[in-house]
């Protein structure tokens, strides 16, 4: 049996392999309250600074161990700054001459000059006497604390290790004045973080060298130790990758994750090789997905570059393409002042020129457009070419979202920048892939230095998953012929007078449509915050529509506080918009309010503002009613992917049909070398939910009948739960598997809860959650119950209510077969345009195609036939064999067939997945001998199929044989022997199409 002691010993053994000296803390003589081994620190000072008089050496030790601050966090910062930046000491030598020396407690450049001790069983007395598992001492300073738990003890876990650290902070705070890094482990998982951070900010270290593919089956403590604790690497991390942000007196301590550490270090190496005169000035590109801490990486990188002696105090120019990004990134750098030093912000073109014309050093923020030519005035002639501002070689331009603005090298701002700084070097940081069609990225910046993609970020919990929920997504408001025009318009101002844009805006902003969407948003958001408190953003396609949406939302009962975030033009805009105009300071105040979890401002409505460069981790839902694509779309949706407390996912609710653009952006993303999709389709989430329900039910004995759960008294429910618990809890593995399965089910529930299709599983979910809660309470120690109750809050729902989801067909105007109700204004205002009917046909065709695609696997024969019929209708239309009205009539008829299926499923008392099997059996009614409802046979057949499914079963002959046998048994005696194989073949074909993607 693995115990804490054996895990502790394994950790010590690995540290020993890395050259650390193991010391038994019980044998180290020290005062009970002392945490610094001052004799070790003094020995280092004497060896490293022998010129210092002995009293000054003693004073140096006192300086490093006397930390100033009103609270623990401020004292920790005080020590960290002294530890990493050193202190100045002045003294007189033997001849009476004044001397000055800069003293460090650690030799960061030569790790062999330091002592590295791994100390265990070291007792410390404070408010209480405590003994941390392992402390890493460097030159007598306790810089790293390990807290280890036993994975095999069901009463302990990783969170308990984190919780114990929180108790240590109260009981022995003096230890954490010096703490740089904290490690928690339960034997299987091992994570690093800051002592003051919540559990959600602790993370595994997933790579040993930063280059190899992350191994998912590694032993995490081994990877963490050999990836972070080689002596040179640990010193580098402590000196350069940890900092404190000061938020109006509240300190937040942050440390890099493994992708930031390796990415930045690779970029530092690239800079040493590429910065002039050593190279050609093309350092490269860092591509770290949105939300994974890119701004922190940029700040850390800046701090390291400024400290490199070979760069001779470089000037770092941080260049962005928009003012909102500029301010956001600038604020992040100001917060990271401990790393980067003072930061200058170029307020104007003249200000920028002045800043760049002075001597070396410093960090300068600017937008690309400030590299503009001066225009002719009454007093001066304009510039034909940008003047050279500096020919220094130690200027490094760091471009945020590099690919947007850096390719116009022949003309424009990018060209001006390079003329202004002809010997500068360039590095690009981006959260979205570089567009290979727009420019040769390597030609501009150099090679991609490091990539951290969406898939890895989600797996590492550096970001949360984003789910995609198409509410009205099947309604496409444009066709291929006007796609490029719409794209151009959406990138610019909406008030361009472009008729097509005006038509789309009018359609999207029609009163009825806005009211429907507002009602749906409020219902959806209310449901969402029942299980996960947080905030939401609504994206509209124009400022006019933002105001309309605000009016519609705030007119609804129980609407939380909402704000519109937009700019205003008081000479042109309607007076009714005035309440939404804010000064710059008021805008900043609103931003701070929205970022605060507890602030009552819950929803903001935006057009462009806050969609890039804005982090509000509490945002978990985005409602999209604006056509977006490419980088803009990717950056917008990732507003929801920030890590925050118990937040497990972000959700994008699509009202306008960005699904195709999202797929295109995803294809471009994966085609550029990244992995992972930005969102998961709601249909996929539903399938995962259904499968998880089935899996959970297999773990409950068949003798437990909870079908009447909602009608039962509490006493009867308690007995039912007791039965389930007694069965599940017999064996630890079963109990743990059941709890994990329920946790996954409840996580999926929070995503699909608004879908009506899950109603039939409500009782299953309720029972599984109740049993799981009882099992957890039975197996948990008392100290963690409150935490578990918090996690389970609201998940044990009294019911899973359905809600009125806006109907896609009704939105397209085909709720009834009467063509006249198709809203001409809504369909791009095409009433008098020749292509009006063509647009209608395109819309209805796309809706039908999407519907058929969704349903195809549920009834292969039927929907394959319907798909072929649809294609024939469209072909006849294109070949002028049908006029547009006849085509619409036929398409509406096909739509009615789909609607009929929905009614038929309900009338027959079948689930969607059973209907196809019903059609197979009903078509063979003459060979079925069984009397009674056909539905009974269908239920049995589908159960026989599903109970024998396994992963990748369609590729395994044995698995298919098992299903065939189960179905044969079910049909034996009900179908004539001679016809059994014939009907079996059709059932198997349908099963393979419908359940091919089955997973437990």
PDB file of C-alpha atoms in Angstrom, residues 410-527:
ATOM      1  CA  UNK A 410       5.936  48.266 -48.590  1.00  0.00           C
ATOM      2  CA  UNK A 411       3.546  50.956 -47.452  1.00  0.00           C
ATOM      3  CA  UNK A 412       1.512  51.926 -44.404  1.00  0.00           C
ATOM      4  CA  UNK A 413       2.122  51.883 -40.661  1.00  0.00           C
ATOM      5  CA  UNK A 414       4.211  48.682 -40.558  1.00  0.00           C
ATOM      6  CA  UNK A 415       6.485  50.113 -43.243  1.00  0.00           C
ATOM      7  CA  UNK A 416       6.772  53.364 -41.285  1.00  0.00           C
ATOM      8  CA  UNK A 417       7.682  51.459 -38.121  1.00  0.00           C
ATOM      9  CA  UNK A 418      10.587  49.739 -39.835  1.00  0.00           C
ATOM     10  CA  UNK A 419      11.803  52.983 -41.367  1.00  0.00           C
ATOM     11  CA  UNK A 420      11.643  54.618 -37.929  1.00  0.00           C
ATOM     12  CA  UNK A 421      13.581  51.762 -36.301  1.00  0.00           C
ATOM     13  CA  UNK A 422      15.694  50.268 -39.116  1.00  0.00           C
ATOM     14  CA  UNK A 423      17.852  48.072 -36.866  1.00  0.00           C
ATOM     15  CA  UNK A 424      15.147  46.878 -34.500  1.00  0.00           C
ATOM     16  CA  UNK A 425      14.334  43.187 -33.985  1.00  0.00           C
ATOM     17  CA  UNK A 426      10.826  41.748 -34.034  1.00  0.00           C
ATOM     18  CA  UNK A 427       8.931  39.054 -32.139  1.00  0.00           C
ATOM     19  CA  UNK A 428       5.223  38.291 -32.479  1.00  0.00           C
ATOM     20  CA  UNK A 429       2.864  37.068 -29.751  1.00  0.00           C
ATOM     21  CA  UNK A 430      -0.487  35.712 -30.855  1.00  0.00           C
ATOM     22  CA  UNK A 431      -3.446  33.850 -29.427  1.00  0.00           C
ATOM     23  CA  UNK A 432      -4.832  32.880 -32.837  1.00  0.00           C
ATOM     24  CA  UNK A 433      -3.078  31.237 -35.765  1.00  0.00           C
ATOM     25  CA  UNK A 434      -1.180  33.268 -38.294  1.00  0.00           C
ATOM     26  CA  UNK A 435      -2.983  33.667 -41.617  1.00  0.00           C
ATOM     27  CA  UNK A 436      -0.736  32.118 -44.236  1.00  0.00           C
ATOM     28  CA  UNK A 437      -2.839  33.644 -47.043  1.00  0.00           C
ATOM     29  CA  UNK A 438      -2.186  37.213 -45.908  1.00  0.00           C
ATOM     30  CA  UNK A 439       1.568  37.091 -45.610  1.00  0.00           C
ATOM     31  CA  UNK A 440       4.671  35.038 -45.253  1.00  0.00           C
ATOM     32  CA  UNK A 441       4.984  35.077 -41.491  1.00  0.00           C
ATOM     33  CA  UNK A 442       8.500  33.692 -41.434  1.00  0.00           C
ATOM     34  CA  UNK A 443       9.567  36.498 -43.747  1.00  0.00           C
ATOM     35  CA  UNK A 444       8.347  39.067 -41.220  1.00  0.00           C
ATOM     36  CA  UNK A 445       8.958  37.537 -37.792  1.00  0.00           C
ATOM     37  CA  UNK A 446      10.839  34.283 -38.237  1.00  0.00           C
ATOM     38  CA  UNK A 447       9.836  30.781 -37.231  1.00  0.00           C
ATOM     39  CA  UNK A 448       7.173  29.788 -34.706  1.00  0.00           C
ATOM     40  CA  UNK A 449       9.144  29.436 -31.467  1.00  0.00           C
ATOM     41  CA  UNK A 450       6.533  27.718 -29.323  1.00  0.00           C
ATOM     42  CA  UNK A 451       2.921  26.621 -29.661  1.00  0.00           C
ATOM     43  CA  UNK A 452       0.342  26.035 -26.934  1.00  0.00           C
ATOM     44  CA  UNK A 453      -2.969  25.119 -28.550  1.00  0.00           C
ATOM     45  CA  UNK A 454      -6.597  25.012 -27.431  1.00  0.00           C
ATOM     46  CA  UNK A 455      -6.601  21.262 -26.846  1.00  0.00           C
ATOM     47  CA  UNK A 456      -3.612  21.355 -24.505  1.00  0.00           C
ATOM     48  CA  UNK A 457      -4.831  24.482 -22.709  1.00  0.00           C
ATOM     49  CA  UNK A 458      -8.184  22.834 -21.937  1.00  0.00           C
ATOM     50  CA  UNK A 459      -6.539  19.569 -20.852  1.00  0.00           C
ATOM     51  CA  UNK A 460      -4.223  21.523 -18.554  1.00  0.00           C
ATOM     52  CA  UNK A 461      -7.144  23.574 -17.244  1.00  0.00           C
ATOM     53  CA  UNK A 462      -5.262  26.720 -18.244  1.00  0.00           C
ATOM     54  CA  UNK A 463      -8.543  27.567 -19.971  1.00  0.00           C
ATOM     55  CA  UNK A 464     -11.990  26.017 -19.746  1.00  0.00           C
ATOM     56  CA  UNK A 465     -13.818  24.299 -22.577  1.00  0.00           C
ATOM     57  CA  UNK A 466     -16.228  26.322 -24.700  1.00  0.00           C
ATOM     58  CA  UNK A 467     -19.506  24.725 -25.747  1.00  0.00           C
ATOM     59  CA  UNK A 468     -21.452  25.893 -28.774  1.00  0.00           C
ATOM     60  CA  UNK A 469     -25.229  26.061 -28.557  1.00  0.00           C
ATOM     61  CA  UNK A 470     -27.050  26.985 -31.777  1.00  0.00           C
ATOM     62  CA  UNK A 471     -30.369  28.466 -30.724  1.00  0.00           C
ATOM     63  CA  UNK A 472     -31.190  30.110 -34.050  1.00  0.00           C
ATOM     64  CA  UNK A 473     -27.976  29.114 -35.744  1.00  0.00           C
ATOM     65  CA  UNK A 474     -29.631  27.452 -38.720  1.00  0.00           C
ATOM     66  CA  UNK A 475     -30.926  30.763 -39.966  1.00  0.00           C
ATOM     67  CA  UNK A 476     -28.271  32.041 -42.351  1.00  0.00           C
ATOM     68  CA  UNK A 477     -28.769  35.682 -43.191  1.00  0.00           C
ATOM     69  CA  UNK A 478     -26.479  35.786 -46.204  1.00  0.00           C
ATOM     70  CA  UNK A 479     -25.441  33.681 -49.176  1.00  0.00           C
ATOM     71  CA  UNK A 480     -22.103  33.084 -50.801  1.00  0.00           C
ATOM     72  CA  UNK A 481     -22.573  35.886 -53.337  1.00  0.00           C
ATOM     73  CA  UNK A 482     -22.668  38.646 -50.720  1.00  0.00           C
ATOM     74  CA  UNK A 483     -20.458  36.997 -48.112  1.00  0.00           C
ATOM     75  CA  UNK A 484     -17.347  39.016 -48.916  1.00  0.00           C
ATOM     76  CA  UNK A 485     -19.284  42.270 -48.934  1.00  0.00           C
ATOM     77  CA  UNK A 486     -20.779  41.562 -45.521  1.00  0.00           C
ATOM     78  CA  UNK A 487     -17.322  40.678 -44.198  1.00  0.00           C
ATOM     79  CA  UNK A 488     -15.960  44.003 -45.380  1.00  0.00           C
ATOM     80  CA  UNK A 489     -18.835  45.875 -43.794  1.00  0.00           C
ATOM     81  CA  UNK A 490     -18.617  44.141 -40.442  1.00  0.00           C
ATOM     82  CA  UNK A 491     -14.925  44.963 -40.220  1.00  0.00           C
ATOM     83  CA  UNK A 492     -15.661  48.681 -40.640  1.00  0.00           C
ATOM     84  CA  UNK A 493     -18.263  51.103 -39.355  1.00  0.00           C
ATOM     85  CA  UNK A 494     -21.887  50.090 -39.556  1.00  0.00           C
ATOM     86  CA  UNK A 495     -22.974  53.545 -40.767  1.00  0.00           C
ATOM     87  CA  UNK A 496     -21.554  53.153 -44.269  1.00  0.00           C
ATOM     88  CA  UNK A 497     -24.834  53.528 -46.102  1.00  0.00           C
ATOM     89  CA  UNK A 498     -24.358  50.061 -47.523  1.00  0.00           C
ATOM     90  CA  UNK A 499     -27.840  48.809 -48.378  1.00  0.00           C
ATOM     91  CA  UNK A 500     -27.101  45.152 -47.702  1.00  0.00           C
ATOM     92  CA  UNK A 501     -25.718  45.951 -44.256  1.00  0.00           C
ATOM     93  CA  UNK A 502     -28.743  48.103 -43.511  1.00  0.00           C
ATOM     94  CA  UNK A 503     -31.038  45.269 -44.601  1.00  0.00           C
ATOM     95  CA  UNK A 504     -29.274  42.751 -42.353  1.00  0.00           C
ATOM     96  CA  UNK A 505     -29.259  45.152 -39.437  1.00  0.00           C
ATOM     97  CA  UNK A 506     -32.973  45.889 -39.907  1.00  0.00           C
ATOM     98  CA  UNK A 507     -33.721  42.174 -40.070  1.00  0.00           C
ATOM     99  CA  UNK A 508     -31.716  41.399 -36.941  1.00  0.00           C
ATOM    100  CA  UNK A 509     -33.166  44.392 -35.120  1.00  0.00           C
ATOM    101  CA  UNK A 510     -36.835  43.834 -35.922  1.00  0.00           C
ATOM    102  CA  UNK A 511     -38.863  44.394 -32.759  1.00  0.00           C
ATOM    103  CA  UNK A 512     -40.426  40.946 -32.666  1.00  0.00           C
ATOM    104  CA  UNK A 513     -37.085  39.201 -33.170  1.00  0.00           C
ATOM    105  CA  UNK A 514     -35.241  41.266 -30.564  1.00  0.00           C
ATOM    106  CA  UNK A 515     -37.996  40.662 -28.012  1.00  0.00           C
ATOM    107  CA  UNK A 516     -37.878  36.919 -28.644  1.00  0.00           C
ATOM    108  CA  UNK A 517     -34.134  36.794 -28.291  1.00  0.00           C
ATOM    109  CA  UNK A 518     -34.159  38.981 -25.170  1.00  0.00           C
ATOM    110  CA  UNK A 519     -36.691  36.678 -23.535  1.00  0.00           C
ATOM    111  CA  UNK A 520     -34.653  33.627 -24.521  1.00  0.00           C
ATOM    112  CA  UNK A 521     -31.406  35.189 -23.248  1.00  0.00           C
ATOM    113  CA  UNK A 522     -32.935  35.937 -19.848  1.00  0.00           C
ATOM    114  CA  UNK A 523     -34.438  32.435 -19.542  1.00  0.00           C
ATOM    115  CA  UNK A 524     -31.178  30.819 -20.610  1.00  0.00           C
ATOM    116  CA  UNK A 525     -28.997  32.987 -18.343  1.00  0.00           C
ATOM    117  CA  UNK A 526     -31.292  32.460 -15.368  1.00  0.00           C
ATOM    118  CA  UNK A 527     -31.038  28.702 -15.894  1.00  0.00           C
TER     119      UNK A 527
END
